Amino acid sequence: MGKLFSITGALLFFLGCGGSADPAKHFSIQLENKAIQQNQQVGVALKNKKDIGISDLHYYLDGKELPVENGKITMDVPTLGNKTLVAKFNIEEQTVEVEKKIRVLAPSSPEVYTYEIINSYPHDTGAYTQGLEFHGGTLYESTGKRGASTVRKVNFETGEVLQQIDMDDSVFGEGITIMNGKLYQLTWQSDMGYVYDISNMEKIKNFTYGESREGWGLCNDGKKIFKSDGTEKIWFLNPETLEEQGHIEIATNKSIFNNANELEYVEGKIYANVYQKESMMIIDATSGAIEGVINFGGLKSKINKGPEWDESNSVLNGVAYHPERETFFVTGKNWDKLFEVKILKKD
């Protein structure tokens, strides 16, 4: 009897779809939650419009099977963002796959942080700051704007520029990072970055971008380079080939987020300036979860506005961690001060 129903179901199926149409169009994945968070249990069902007999139903996310228990799957995936949930099953001898676009968000809301100023130092008001990083006690800084883009070594205590490389007038300098004796620098929309020898600041080579849209910020964990491009993605670059080898997507527990600008990596977290905002995100470098938000409100009011000041563009940008002092250094575009701060959880 079961075999008869199976044959009948298959016959009806092929008659119903004209024999050659995609069988997947008769099915859809239904989830009980619209907002889905990492590690959350979510009710799941496969809507079967024609009651076609199926067998061996399994669900997959990022290539990993998600077991079904009591009609629920657990979103046990290591990374957040835009993903495709796949239902795979059989109709007779035919394997069918059905897809559903979903967004996996952070499991909890970000914590709120504030700051304490430890020191302030002079900063070049002509520097449209795009990247900051310490190496051997010396501050390295990249600046932007076409015709004014540079990469430089700076005495952070005096603001003195110790060495400066002027970039071609056609490019707009962006973020930097230093790793294994090399300084890596991005440009904004030229689809090109540069690698320098940190010992003498001589250029070693150029590199081009892959899928990433633009060049914004850089940091590294000692093994790979992280690159922001103005979207929700932070890309992983191979430090030798500069090829993009995957990415994470940035998300809170409520939405996917973009506009991560200048980056700094510290102990498994990426500290990222939010483009044109007086705030910084603390991002888990593995999952992409925004675990904290640092409110730098009030810092800009401590700046003396010089001739280069542009109210709409002279914004907070630039973050460097000093490992020996265990403090962060932050500044902004055309600011006259570099601030040394402690990051504190808000009471």
Coordinates of C-alpha atoms in Angstrom, one line a residue:
M1 CA 0.0 0.0 0.0
G2 CA 2.8 2.4 0.9
K3 CA 4.5 1.8 -2.4
L4 CA 1.3 2.5 -4.3
F5 CA 0.9 5.8 -2.6
S6 CA 4.5 6.7 -3.2
I7 CA 4.2 6.0 -7.0
T8 CA 0.9 7.9 -7.1
G9 CA 2.5 10.8 -5.3
A10 CA 5.4 10.9 -7.6
L11 CA 3.1 10.7 -10.7
L12 CA 1.0 13.6 -9.4
F13 CA 4.1 15.5 -8.7
F14 CA 5.5 15.3 -12.2
L15 CA 2.0 15.9 -13.7
G16 CA 1.6 18.9 -11.5
C17 CA 4.9 20.5 -12.5
G18 CA 4.9 19.6 -16.2
G19 CA 7.5 16.8 -15.9
S20 CA 10.5 19.1 -16.3
A21 CA 10.0 22.0 -14.0
D22 CA 12.2 22.5 -10.9
P23 CA 10.5 20.4 -8.1
A24 CA 12.0 22.8 -5.4
K25 CA 9.4 25.4 -6.4
H26 CA 6.7 23.4 -4.6
F27 CA 8.5 23.6 -1.3
S28 CA 9.5 26.4 1.1
I29 CA 11.3 26.5 4.5
Q30 CA 9.3 28.1 7.2
L31 CA 10.8 29.4 10.5
E32 CA 8.8 30.5 13.5
N33 CA 11.2 33.4 14.2
K34 CA 11.8 36.4 12.0
A35 CA 14.8 37.6 14.0
I36 CA 17.2 34.7 14.5
Q37 CA 20.1 34.8 16.9
Q38 CA 23.2 32.7 17.2
N39 CA 22.7 29.4 19.2
Q40 CA 18.9 30.1 19.4
Q41 CA 16.4 27.2 19.0
V42 CA 14.0 27.9 16.1
G43 CA 11.0 26.0 15.0
V44 CA 11.3 24.8 11.4
A45 CA 9.0 23.2 8.9
L46 CA 9.1 22.4 5.2
K47 CA 5.9 23.7 3.5
N48 CA 4.9 21.1 0.9
K49 CA 2.3 22.8 -1.4
K50 CA 1.2 19.6 -3.2
D51 CA 1.7 17.1 -0.4
I52 CA 4.3 15.3 -2.4
G53 CA 5.9 12.3 -0.7
I54 CA 9.4 13.0 0.5
S55 CA 12.1 11.2 2.5
D56 CA 15.4 11.8 4.3
L57 CA 14.9 15.5 5.1
H58 CA 17.9 17.3 6.5
Y59 CA 18.8 21.0 7.2
Y60 CA 22.2 22.6 6.6
L61 CA 23.7 26.0 7.4
D62 CA 27.2 26.9 6.2
G63 CA 27.6 23.3 5.1
K64 CA 27.0 22.0 8.6
E65 CA 23.9 19.8 9.3
L66 CA 21.5 21.2 11.9
P67 CA 19.8 18.3 13.7
V68 CA 16.0 18.6 14.2
E69 CA 14.8 18.0 17.7
N70 CA 11.1 18.3 18.5
G71 CA 10.6 20.4 15.4
K72 CA 13.4 22.8 16.2
I73 CA 16.9 23.4 14.9
T74 CA 19.6 25.2 16.9
M75 CA 21.5 27.9 15.1
D76 CA 24.8 26.6 16.2
V77 CA 27.1 28.4 13.7
P78 CA 30.4 30.2 14.5
T79 CA 29.7 33.3 12.4
L80 CA 26.9 35.9 12.0
G81 CA 25.3 37.6 9.1
N82 CA 23.6 36.8 5.9
K83 CA 23.3 33.1 5.3
T84 CA 21.4 30.5 3.4
L85 CA 19.5 27.7 5.2
V86 CA 19.2 24.6 3.0
A87 CA 16.7 21.8 3.2
K88 CA 17.8 18.7 1.4
F89 CA 15.5 15.7 0.8
N90 CA 14.5 13.0 -1.6
I91 CA 11.5 12.5 -3.9
E92 CA 11.8 8.9 -5.0
E93 CA 15.4 8.7 -6.4
Q94 CA 15.7 12.4 -7.0
T95 CA 17.5 14.7 -4.5
V96 CA 15.9 18.1 -4.1
E97 CA 17.3 21.2 -2.3
V98 CA 15.4 24.2 -1.1
E99 CA 17.0 27.4 0.1
K100 CA 15.9 30.2 2.4
K101 CA 17.9 33.4 3.0
I102 CA 18.2 34.2 6.6
R103 CA 20.2 36.6 8.9
V104 CA 21.9 35.2 12.0
L105 CA 22.3 37.9 14.6
A106 CA 24.3 38.2 17.9
P107 CA 23.1 36.3 20.9
S108 CA 23.0 39.3 23.2
S109 CA 23.0 43.1 23.1
P110 CA 26.2 45.1 23.2
E111 CA 27.5 46.4 26.5
V112 CA 28.1 50.1 26.7
Y113 CA 31.5 51.6 27.5
T114 CA 32.9 55.0 28.2
Y115 CA 36.4 56.4 28.4
E116 CA 38.9 58.1 30.8
I117 CA 41.5 60.5 29.4
I118 CA 45.0 59.6 30.7
N119 CA 47.0 62.1 28.6
S120 CA 46.8 64.3 25.5
Y121 CA 49.5 65.0 23.1
P122 CA 50.0 67.4 20.1
H123 CA 48.7 66.2 16.7
D124 CA 49.2 67.6 13.3
T125 CA 46.1 69.5 12.2
G126 CA 47.0 68.9 8.6
A127 CA 46.7 65.1 9.1
Y128 CA 43.4 63.8 7.8
T129 CA 43.9 60.7 9.9
Q130 CA 43.0 57.3 8.4
G131 CA 45.1 54.8 10.3
L132 CA 47.1 54.6 13.6
E133 CA 49.4 51.8 14.9
F134 CA 52.2 51.5 17.4
H135 CA 55.3 49.5 16.6
G136 CA 58.4 49.5 18.8
G137 CA 57.1 52.5 20.7
T138 CA 56.8 54.6 17.6
L139 CA 53.4 55.7 16.3
Y140 CA 52.7 55.1 12.6
E141 CA 50.0 57.1 10.9
S142 CA 48.3 57.2 7.5
T143 CA 46.5 60.2 6.2
G144 CA 43.9 60.7 3.4
K145 CA 42.6 63.1 0.8
R146 CA 43.9 63.2 -2.7
G147 CA 47.0 65.3 -3.0
A148 CA 47.6 65.1 0.8
S149 CA 47.8 61.4 1.5
T150 CA 50.8 60.1 3.4
V151 CA 52.2 57.4 5.6
R152 CA 54.4 58.6 8.4
K153 CA 56.4 57.8 11.6
V154 CA 55.5 60.0 14.5
N155 CA 56.9 60.8 17.9
F156 CA 53.5 60.6 19.7
E157 CA 54.6 62.6 22.7
T158 CA 55.6 65.7 20.7
G159 CA 53.7 65.2 17.4
E160 CA 56.9 65.5 15.5
V161 CA 56.9 63.7 12.1
L162 CA 60.0 61.5 12.0
Q163 CA 59.6 60.2 8.5
Q164 CA 57.0 60.7 5.8
I165 CA 56.1 59.1 2.5
D166 CA 54.0 61.2 0.2
M167 CA 51.6 59.2 -1.9
D168 CA 50.6 59.9 -5.5
D169 CA 48.1 62.7 -5.9
S170 CA 45.7 60.4 -7.6
V171 CA 45.1 58.2 -4.5
F172 CA 43.3 58.6 -1.2
G173 CA 45.2 57.0 1.6
E174 CA 43.4 54.8 4.1
G175 CA 44.1 52.4 7.0
I176 CA 47.4 50.7 7.9
T177 CA 48.6 47.7 9.9
I178 CA 52.1 46.4 10.7
M179 CA 53.0 42.7 10.8
N180 CA 56.2 40.7 10.4
G181 CA 58.4 43.6 9.5
K182 CA 56.0 45.0 6.9
L183 CA 53.6 48.0 6.9
Y184 CA 50.4 47.4 4.9
Q185 CA 48.4 50.4 3.6
L186 CA 45.1 50.7 1.8
T187 CA 43.7 53.3 -0.6
W188 CA 40.1 54.2 -0.7
Q189 CA 38.6 53.7 -4.2
S190 CA 41.7 52.9 -6.3
D191 CA 41.4 49.1 -5.7
M192 CA 45.0 49.1 -4.6
G193 CA 47.1 48.8 -1.5
Y194 CA 50.8 49.0 -0.7
V195 CA 53.4 47.0 1.3
Y196 CA 56.4 48.8 2.9
D197 CA 59.5 47.5 4.6
I198 CA 59.0 48.8 8.2
S199 CA 62.8 49.3 8.7
N200 CA 63.2 52.0 6.1
M201 CA 59.7 52.6 4.7
E202 CA 60.7 51.6 1.2
K203 CA 57.8 50.2 -0.8
I204 CA 58.1 46.5 -1.5
K205 CA 55.0 46.0 -3.7
N206 CA 51.5 46.9 -4.6
F207 CA 48.5 44.7 -4.3
T208 CA 44.9 44.8 -5.6
Y209 CA 41.6 44.0 -3.9
G210 CA 39.4 40.9 -4.6
E211 CA 35.7 41.0 -3.8
S212 CA 35.9 43.7 -1.2
R213 CA 34.4 46.9 -2.4
E214 CA 36.8 49.6 -1.2
G215 CA 39.7 50.1 1.2
W216 CA 38.8 51.5 4.7
G217 CA 40.7 50.0 7.7
L218 CA 43.3 47.3 8.5
C219 CA 44.4 45.4 11.6
N220 CA 46.0 42.0 12.2
D221 CA 46.1 39.2 14.8
G222 CA 49.7 38.1 14.0
K223 CA 48.5 35.5 11.5
K224 CA 46.0 37.2 9.2
I225 CA 45.0 40.7 8.2
F226 CA 41.5 42.1 8.7
K227 CA 40.2 44.6 6.2
S228 CA 37.0 46.7 6.3
D229 CA 35.5 48.1 3.2
G230 CA 32.5 50.1 4.3
T231 CA 30.0 47.2 4.2
E232 CA 29.0 44.8 6.9
K233 CA 31.9 42.6 6.0
I234 CA 35.4 42.4 7.5
W235 CA 37.7 40.4 5.2
F236 CA 40.6 38.1 6.0
L237 CA 43.7 38.8 3.9
N238 CA 46.7 36.4 3.6
P239 CA 49.7 38.5 4.7
E240 CA 51.9 37.1 2.0
T241 CA 49.6 37.0 -1.1
L242 CA 47.1 39.6 0.1
E243 CA 44.4 37.4 -1.3
E244 CA 41.0 37.6 0.4
Q245 CA 40.4 34.3 2.2
G246 CA 36.9 34.7 3.7
H247 CA 35.2 37.2 5.9
I248 CA 32.9 37.8 8.9
E249 CA 29.8 40.0 9.0
I250 CA 29.2 42.5 11.8
A251 CA 25.9 42.3 13.7
T252 CA 24.2 43.2 16.9
N253 CA 21.4 41.1 18.4
K254 CA 18.9 43.2 16.3
S255 CA 20.5 44.0 13.0
I256 CA 23.5 43.7 10.7
F257 CA 25.7 46.7 10.8
N258 CA 28.1 48.4 8.3
N259 CA 30.4 51.5 8.4
A260 CA 33.3 49.9 10.4
N261 CA 36.2 52.2 9.5
E262 CA 39.7 52.3 11.2
L263 CA 40.5 49.0 13.0
E264 CA 42.7 47.8 15.8
Y265 CA 43.0 44.2 17.0
V266 CA 43.5 43.5 20.8
E267 CA 43.1 40.0 22.4
G268 CA 40.5 38.5 20.1
K269 CA 38.5 41.7 19.6
I270 CA 38.5 44.2 16.8
Y271 CA 38.0 47.9 17.9
A272 CA 36.4 49.7 15.0
N273 CA 35.7 53.4 14.5
V274 CA 32.1 53.9 13.4
Y275 CA 32.2 56.1 10.2
Q276 CA 31.4 59.7 11.1
K277 CA 30.2 58.9 14.6
E278 CA 31.7 59.6 18.0
S279 CA 31.7 55.9 18.9
M280 CA 33.7 52.7 18.5
M281 CA 32.5 49.1 18.2
I282 CA 34.1 46.2 20.0
I283 CA 33.7 43.2 17.7
D284 CA 34.4 39.5 18.3
A285 CA 37.0 38.8 15.7
T286 CA 35.7 35.2 15.2
S287 CA 31.9 35.6 15.0
G288 CA 31.4 39.2 14.0
A289 CA 29.2 40.0 17.1
I290 CA 29.3 43.6 18.3
E291 CA 29.9 42.9 21.9
G292 CA 30.4 46.5 23.0
V293 CA 30.0 50.1 22.0
I294 CA 32.3 52.8 23.3
N295 CA 30.7 56.3 23.6
F296 CA 33.4 58.9 22.8
G297 CA 30.9 61.7 23.1
G298 CA 32.5 64.9 24.4
L299 CA 36.0 64.2 23.1
K300 CA 35.6 66.4 20.1
S301 CA 34.7 69.4 22.2
K302 CA 38.3 69.3 23.6
I303 CA 39.8 70.1 20.2
N304 CA 40.9 73.5 19.1
K305 CA 39.6 74.0 15.5
G306 CA 42.4 75.1 13.2
P307 CA 42.4 76.2 9.6
E308 CA 42.0 72.7 8.2
W309 CA 38.8 72.1 10.2
D310 CA 35.8 70.9 8.3
E311 CA 32.8 70.5 10.6
S312 CA 31.3 67.6 8.5
N313 CA 34.5 65.7 8.0
S314 CA 36.8 66.4 11.0
V315 CA 35.4 63.4 12.8
L316 CA 36.8 60.9 15.3
N317 CA 39.0 58.4 13.4
G318 CA 42.1 56.6 14.4
V319 CA 42.7 54.0 17.1
A320 CA 46.0 52.4 18.3
Y321 CA 46.6 50.2 21.2
H322 CA 49.9 50.6 23.2
P323 CA 50.6 47.1 24.6
E324 CA 53.2 48.2 27.2
R325 CA 51.1 51.0 28.5
E326 CA 47.8 49.0 28.1
T327 CA 46.1 52.1 26.9
F328 CA 44.4 53.2 23.6
F329 CA 45.3 56.2 21.6
V330 CA 42.6 58.0 19.6
T331 CA 42.3 61.1 17.5
G332 CA 40.4 62.5 14.6
K333 CA 40.7 64.0 11.1
N334 CA 42.6 67.3 11.4
W335 CA 42.4 67.2 15.2
D336 CA 45.1 69.1 17.1
K337 CA 45.2 66.5 19.9
L338 CA 46.0 62.8 20.3
F339 CA 44.3 61.3 23.3
E340 CA 45.6 58.4 25.5
V341 CA 42.5 56.8 27.1
K342 CA 41.4 53.9 29.2
I343 CA 38.2 52.1 28.1
L344 CA 35.8 51.6 31.0
K345 CA 32.5 49.7 31.2
K346 CA 29.7 52.2 31.9
D347 CA 28.0 51.8 35.3

